[in-house]
Amino acid sequence: MNNTIKSSALIFILFLAIALKPIDPPKKSEEIDQRVKDLLAKMTLEEKVGQMTQVTLQVVSKVQGTRNQMHQLDDAKLEEAIKKYHVGSILNVYDVAHSIEYWHEIINKIQNIATKETRLGIPVLYGIDAIHGTTYTKGGTLFPQAISMAATWNSDLEKEAGKITAYETRASGIPWNFYPVMDIGRQPLWPRLWETFGEDVYLASQMGNAYIEGAQGNDLSQPDKIATCLKHYVGYSFPINGLDRTPAWISERMLREYFLPTFEAGIKAGSPTIMVNSAEVDGIPGHANYHLLTEILRNELNFKGLVVSDWEDIKRLYTRDKVATSPKEAVKIAVMAGIDMSMVPTDFSFYDYLLELANEGAVPMWRIDEAVGRILKVKMQLGLFENPFPNIELAKHFACKEFTDANLEAARESIVLTKNENNILPLSKNLKVLVTGPTANMLSVLNGGWTITWQGNEETLYPQEKNTLLEAIQNKIGKDNVTYIEGTSFDKDINTKLAVAETKNADAVILCLGEPTYCETPGNIFDLTLNKAQLDLANKIVETGKPVILVMLEGRPRLITEIEPKMNAIVLGFLPGMEGGNAIADVLFGDYNPNGKLPITYPRYPNGITLYDYKPMEDFDGNGYNPLWQFGYGLSYTKFSYSNLKLSSDEIDPSDELTVTVDVKNDGKISGKEVVQLYLTDLYGSVSRPNKQLKGFQKVLLNPGETKTVSFKLNKDHFSFIGQDNKRIVEPGEFKLAVQNLTQTFRLK
Ligand code: BGC
């Protein structure tokens, strides 16, 4: 290379470096507030109402984009949305993941128009459901779903998942993620159970917060960070009949005890946006609930960020719920209840109605300024005014090996072993196995909904280089040692007879059952019991007398009570993500010692839904708490023993901190991780107190023979509860603390 070329290359690289280096936006809250104020002062009513309008990508597309047809933006529609309607936000894809390059094209086009061709140059806030990784960018690192991440009981892993998802989502040019789900999963039939971190307030808060920390860091404007969105505020996860988007009846006391604290935690962790409950609580639709959206969320929980509606839910106040007598009244009710942005999302009707309402004085200007101010603030916090375009530098590490390794680690820690008769697991790698069942050879069943498509069920679009469970088993012990017969589909016999016949050549059977993928309402079912065809397959295989290892892949605890006693071992995979096949094979053949614990109660009977923190009367006078497996349960290939549970004092003042220590020892022959779980029981209270409540957990790695002392700190927050007057209180009295089989009591003065 001659010197002139060399120096011009250098200049070019320097130029590129300057061009790519993100410009530092103002960071101080007061500076941002002032900028928001200044900008608001320049905006017309139309521009403000536009900011509050969010449309889906479909609205600005020529070709929607399906598995067979490439998506195409419609330039004229895009210009109309941004220049005529001044939309503040666009969301989603039609239904298929795009390549990272194509995302760059889309976002560049949108931001070019928004920032260069409009009067004030306000960037668009693009939002997406990157719920277990960057769902809608091809090749994204797809982690275990929330229910499985919760089964790791390892918030460091969740933080890492947040970090990586933020990196890959922002690398795609998208700065806003509709995640984490802070609803707690206390209704196992609900088809979105797997999107939650399980049934417990404390565990879900810890996992959600870890995600927020990882995804946002301490500065949203960093090039690899995204804004998170807590959803779906509040009570959505507890429909009485278990169907999606149906009523919950939750008294204010129980709402404050069980459903608000996870959101409160997420707000404290700094999430700047919240999405609203699509259904209703106590007869009031989420989108019309002034008490929840303003009195509690703003005035009590002190949430300062932006509240976005869920999909079409403002319209539904009229079309479905009939609390509004017209679509226009629906807009008024929702905005006045406290919603700042409408996920309209398929037209501009919200814009038209809100403009009319504002001009008529039916929605006051202060409310519009308040909402728009919150939206602009998030855009400024994200540094979008300075850096609205995708940072192509980030594409470099998209789905890199380190990310896949972190994903595999998360998947391994998420696997829950619930039965291991006579230590049949781990299996020797010299065995011949028969693999059968509908979840054995599909990637979709490892991932669940919101994977590449909304329903996650387009198996042919999955990355072929990833391993199904069958492929992972074949890699582990050699193809020649594995026979695969499908047996059944999810609900129909295919060749059960052949599977039974093939057992004769096998030393053991790996029976892979569970659920197909689903998401939201299409996932509704009316019976938790596993499909008959799958239970029949299990029963027939058992009759052969061969040892059977059951692997369940599922988004909710499908009942297997009928076959459970007949299985020699049971591995619950839930939805362990794209590396899940490898992770389960590692567990089955002893390359990984399982340490996942249940984040939910696994029911024994369809109507026996009693959760771990049940009230004393639920296990009294003939009532019985008798799940198949308890919350927190999970086996290991080694044995742990506990001793020396000690409290720093047996009597404390409410202002004191109580230190709890316990020794845990690995008594077995291999190293393993154990989740040390601390439970509190308030022995007497003016409101009946739960049997026990999780108040702390730590995952520790122990080598054979090793002992570690684990310590927890508790304060009055841990001892508090919602009293008869719906206020959080702390009552003096006796408490019991338990770690495994050890207990200690103390007195609160
Ligand atoms: C879901 C939300 C999601 C939104 C945008 C809705 O149907 O309830 O969880 O964020 O769609 O895709």
mmCIF file of C-alpha atoms in Angstrom, residues 475-628:
data_model
loop_
_atom_site.group_PDB
_atom_site.id
_atom_site.type_symbol
_atom_site.label_atom_id
_atom_site.label_comp_id
_atom_site.label_asym_id
_atom_site.label_seq_id
_atom_site.Cartn_x
_atom_site.Cartn_y
_atom_site.Cartn_z
ATOM 1 C CA ASN A 475 -24.202 -35.956 19.970
ATOM 2 C CA LYS A 476 -23.672 -37.092 23.514
ATOM 3 C CA ILE A 477 -23.747 -40.876 23.053
ATOM 4 C CA GLY A 478 -23.490 -41.372 19.293
ATOM 5 C CA LYS A 479 -26.278 -41.700 16.743
ATOM 6 C CA ASP A 480 -25.944 -45.482 16.688
ATOM 7 C CA ASN A 481 -26.963 -45.706 20.309
ATOM 8 C CA VAL A 482 -30.151 -43.724 19.843
ATOM 9 C CA THR A 483 -33.407 -44.872 18.288
ATOM 10 C CA TYR A 484 -36.019 -42.203 17.750
ATOM 11 C CA ILE A 485 -39.696 -42.916 17.260
ATOM 12 C CA GLU A 486 -42.110 -40.006 17.542
ATOM 13 C CA GLY A 487 -44.838 -42.027 19.298
ATOM 14 C CA THR A 488 -47.488 -39.318 19.393
ATOM 15 C CA SER A 489 -48.040 -35.752 18.384
ATOM 16 C CA PHE A 490 -49.180 -33.511 21.236
ATOM 17 C CA ASP A 491 -52.686 -34.893 21.105
ATOM 18 C CA LYS A 492 -52.797 -37.803 18.659
ATOM 19 C CA ASP A 493 -51.254 -41.191 18.412
ATOM 20 C CA ILE A 494 -48.788 -41.465 15.521
ATOM 21 C CA ASN A 495 -46.904 -44.706 16.036
ATOM 22 C CA THR A 496 -47.063 -45.559 19.725
ATOM 23 C CA LYS A 497 -47.040 -49.252 18.792
ATOM 24 C CA LEU A 498 -43.748 -48.903 16.966
ATOM 25 C CA ALA A 499 -42.235 -46.963 19.875
ATOM 26 C CA VAL A 500 -43.271 -49.757 22.219
ATOM 27 C CA ALA A 501 -41.797 -52.375 19.886
ATOM 28 C CA GLU A 502 -38.506 -50.476 19.672
ATOM 29 C CA THR A 503 -38.021 -50.594 23.433
ATOM 30 C CA LYS A 504 -36.712 -54.119 23.014
ATOM 31 C CA ASN A 505 -33.423 -52.781 21.645
ATOM 32 C CA ALA A 506 -33.072 -50.100 24.316
ATOM 33 C CA ASP A 507 -31.583 -50.120 27.813
ATOM 34 C CA ALA A 508 -33.653 -47.094 28.782
ATOM 35 C CA VAL A 509 -36.344 -44.851 27.339
ATOM 36 C CA ILE A 510 -36.177 -41.058 27.310
ATOM 37 C CA LEU A 511 -39.801 -40.003 27.079
ATOM 38 C CA CYS A 512 -40.229 -36.393 25.974
ATOM 39 C CA LEU A 513 -43.673 -34.961 26.657
ATOM 40 C CA GLY A 514 -45.204 -31.540 27.130
ATOM 41 C CA GLU A 515 -46.786 -28.699 25.247
ATOM 42 C CA PRO A 516 -46.560 -27.142 21.798
ATOM 43 C CA THR A 517 -45.645 -23.447 21.737
ATOM 44 C CA TYR A 518 -48.243 -20.760 22.281
ATOM 45 C CA CYS A 519 -48.582 -17.196 23.342
ATOM 46 C CA GLU A 520 -51.407 -15.199 24.902
ATOM 47 C CA THR A 521 -55.030 -16.122 24.083
ATOM 48 C CA PRO A 522 -54.243 -18.879 21.537
ATOM 49 C CA GLY A 523 -52.653 -20.731 24.471
ATOM 50 C CA ASN A 524 -55.895 -20.985 26.454
ATOM 51 C CA ILE A 525 -56.741 -24.482 27.659
ATOM 52 C CA PHE A 526 -59.541 -25.781 29.837
ATOM 53 C CA ASP A 527 -57.740 -28.575 31.611
ATOM 54 C CA LEU A 528 -54.199 -28.663 33.010
ATOM 55 C CA THR A 529 -54.039 -32.443 32.591
ATOM 56 C CA LEU A 530 -51.540 -33.543 29.969
ATOM 57 C CA ASN A 531 -53.158 -34.751 26.737
ATOM 58 C CA LYS A 532 -54.478 -38.292 26.769
ATOM 59 C CA ALA A 533 -52.397 -39.400 23.762
ATOM 60 C CA GLN A 534 -49.205 -38.513 25.631
ATOM 61 C CA LEU A 535 -50.324 -40.204 28.856
ATOM 62 C CA ASP A 536 -51.234 -43.307 26.814
ATOM 63 C CA LEU A 537 -47.783 -43.347 25.241
ATOM 64 C CA ALA A 538 -46.235 -43.124 28.705
ATOM 65 C CA ASN A 539 -48.390 -45.932 30.094
ATOM 66 C CA LYS A 540 -47.639 -48.236 27.174
ATOM 67 C CA ILE A 541 -43.911 -47.627 27.384
ATOM 68 C CA VAL A 542 -43.994 -48.311 31.130
ATOM 69 C CA GLU A 543 -45.672 -51.686 30.502
ATOM 70 C CA THR A 544 -42.540 -52.854 28.675
ATOM 71 C CA GLY A 545 -40.676 -52.782 31.990
ATOM 72 C CA LYS A 546 -37.792 -50.706 30.617
ATOM 73 C CA PRO A 547 -36.557 -47.842 32.804
ATOM 74 C CA VAL A 548 -38.251 -44.607 31.749
ATOM 75 C CA ILE A 549 -36.878 -41.100 32.167
ATOM 76 C CA LEU A 550 -39.554 -38.484 31.625
ATOM 77 C CA VAL A 551 -38.544 -35.053 30.299
ATOM 78 C CA MET A 552 -41.238 -32.368 30.361
ATOM 79 C CA LEU A 553 -41.041 -29.290 28.116
ATOM 80 C CA GLU A 554 -43.935 -26.993 28.913
ATOM 81 C CA GLY A 555 -44.947 -23.446 29.710
ATOM 82 C CA ARG A 556 -47.141 -24.374 32.660
ATOM 83 C CA PRO A 557 -47.360 -27.408 34.954
ATOM 84 C CA ARG A 558 -49.355 -29.899 32.896
ATOM 85 C CA LEU A 559 -50.608 -32.604 35.229
ATOM 86 C CA ILE A 560 -48.729 -35.892 35.100
ATOM 87 C CA THR A 561 -49.990 -37.314 38.386
ATOM 88 C CA GLU A 562 -51.244 -40.482 36.691
ATOM 89 C CA ILE A 563 -47.833 -41.405 35.284
ATOM 90 C CA GLU A 564 -45.487 -39.865 37.847
ATOM 91 C CA PRO A 565 -45.272 -42.930 40.138
ATOM 92 C CA LYS A 566 -44.363 -45.129 37.177
ATOM 93 C CA MET A 567 -41.425 -43.027 35.996
ATOM 94 C CA ASN A 568 -37.909 -43.866 37.153
ATOM 95 C CA ALA A 569 -36.736 -40.293 36.821
ATOM 96 C CA ILE A 570 -38.323 -36.957 35.943
ATOM 97 C CA VAL A 571 -36.631 -33.871 34.522
ATOM 98 C CA LEU A 572 -38.651 -30.661 34.211
ATOM 99 C CA GLY A 573 -37.249 -28.507 31.441
ATOM 100 C CA PHE A 574 -40.065 -25.922 31.197
ATOM 101 C CA LEU A 575 -38.840 -23.639 28.367
ATOM 102 C CA PRO A 576 -35.036 -23.700 28.571
ATOM 103 C CA GLY A 577 -34.344 -21.746 25.364
ATOM 104 C CA MET A 578 -32.188 -22.361 22.312
ATOM 105 C CA GLU A 579 -29.457 -24.204 24.260
ATOM 106 C CA GLY A 580 -32.024 -26.202 26.210
ATOM 107 C CA GLY A 581 -31.517 -29.443 24.277
ATOM 108 C CA ASN A 582 -27.791 -29.424 25.066
ATOM 109 C CA ALA A 583 -28.459 -28.501 28.687
ATOM 110 C CA ILE A 584 -30.909 -31.364 29.250
ATOM 111 C CA ALA A 585 -28.596 -33.869 27.570
ATOM 112 C CA ASP A 586 -25.778 -32.642 29.847
ATOM 113 C CA VAL A 587 -27.981 -33.354 32.862
ATOM 114 C CA LEU A 588 -29.228 -36.743 31.620
ATOM 115 C CA PHE A 589 -25.714 -38.050 30.988
ATOM 116 C CA GLY A 590 -23.963 -36.508 33.964
ATOM 117 C CA ASP A 591 -21.983 -33.745 32.291
ATOM 118 C CA TYR A 592 -23.866 -31.314 34.478
ATOM 119 C CA ASN A 593 -25.140 -31.686 38.016
ATOM 120 C CA PRO A 594 -28.690 -30.258 38.116
ATOM 121 C CA ASN A 595 -29.462 -27.448 40.530
ATOM 122 C CA GLY A 596 -32.692 -25.827 39.295
ATOM 123 C CA LYS A 597 -35.522 -25.418 41.808
ATOM 124 C CA LEU A 598 -39.221 -24.995 41.137
ATOM 125 C CA PRO A 599 -40.346 -21.350 40.948
ATOM 126 C CA ILE A 600 -43.959 -22.545 41.142
ATOM 127 C CA THR A 601 -45.932 -25.184 42.977
ATOM 128 C CA TYR A 602 -46.441 -28.205 40.717
ATOM 129 C CA PRO A 603 -50.059 -29.281 41.306
ATOM 130 C CA ARG A 604 -51.183 -32.846 41.770
ATOM 131 C CA TYR A 605 -54.866 -32.318 40.917
ATOM 132 C CA PRO A 606 -56.622 -30.055 38.397
ATOM 133 C CA ASN A 607 -58.449 -28.223 41.145
ATOM 134 C CA GLY A 608 -55.841 -28.618 43.859
ATOM 135 C CA ILE A 609 -54.245 -25.262 43.258
ATOM 136 C CA THR A 610 -52.846 -24.403 46.674
ATOM 137 C CA LEU A 611 -49.625 -22.422 46.475
ATOM 138 C CA TYR A 612 -46.658 -22.752 48.809
ATOM 139 C CA ASP A 613 -47.492 -19.679 50.869
ATOM 140 C CA TYR A 614 -50.983 -20.941 51.639
ATOM 141 C CA LYS A 615 -52.977 -19.786 54.637
ATOM 142 C CA PRO A 616 -53.225 -22.093 57.682
ATOM 143 C CA MET A 617 -56.899 -22.854 56.954
ATOM 144 C CA GLU A 618 -55.908 -24.333 53.597
ATOM 145 C CA ASP A 619 -54.232 -27.188 55.429
ATOM 146 C CA PHE A 620 -56.675 -27.506 58.322
ATOM 147 C CA ASP A 621 -59.627 -29.628 59.316
ATOM 148 C CA GLY A 622 -59.634 -31.930 56.313
ATOM 149 C CA ASN A 623 -58.281 -29.417 53.836
ATOM 150 C CA GLY A 624 -54.927 -30.488 52.574
ATOM 151 C CA TYR A 625 -51.887 -29.026 50.962
ATOM 152 C CA ASN A 626 -50.679 -31.799 48.741
ATOM 153 C CA PRO A 627 -48.975 -30.675 45.547
ATOM 154 C CA LEU A 628 -47.003 -33.063 43.385
#
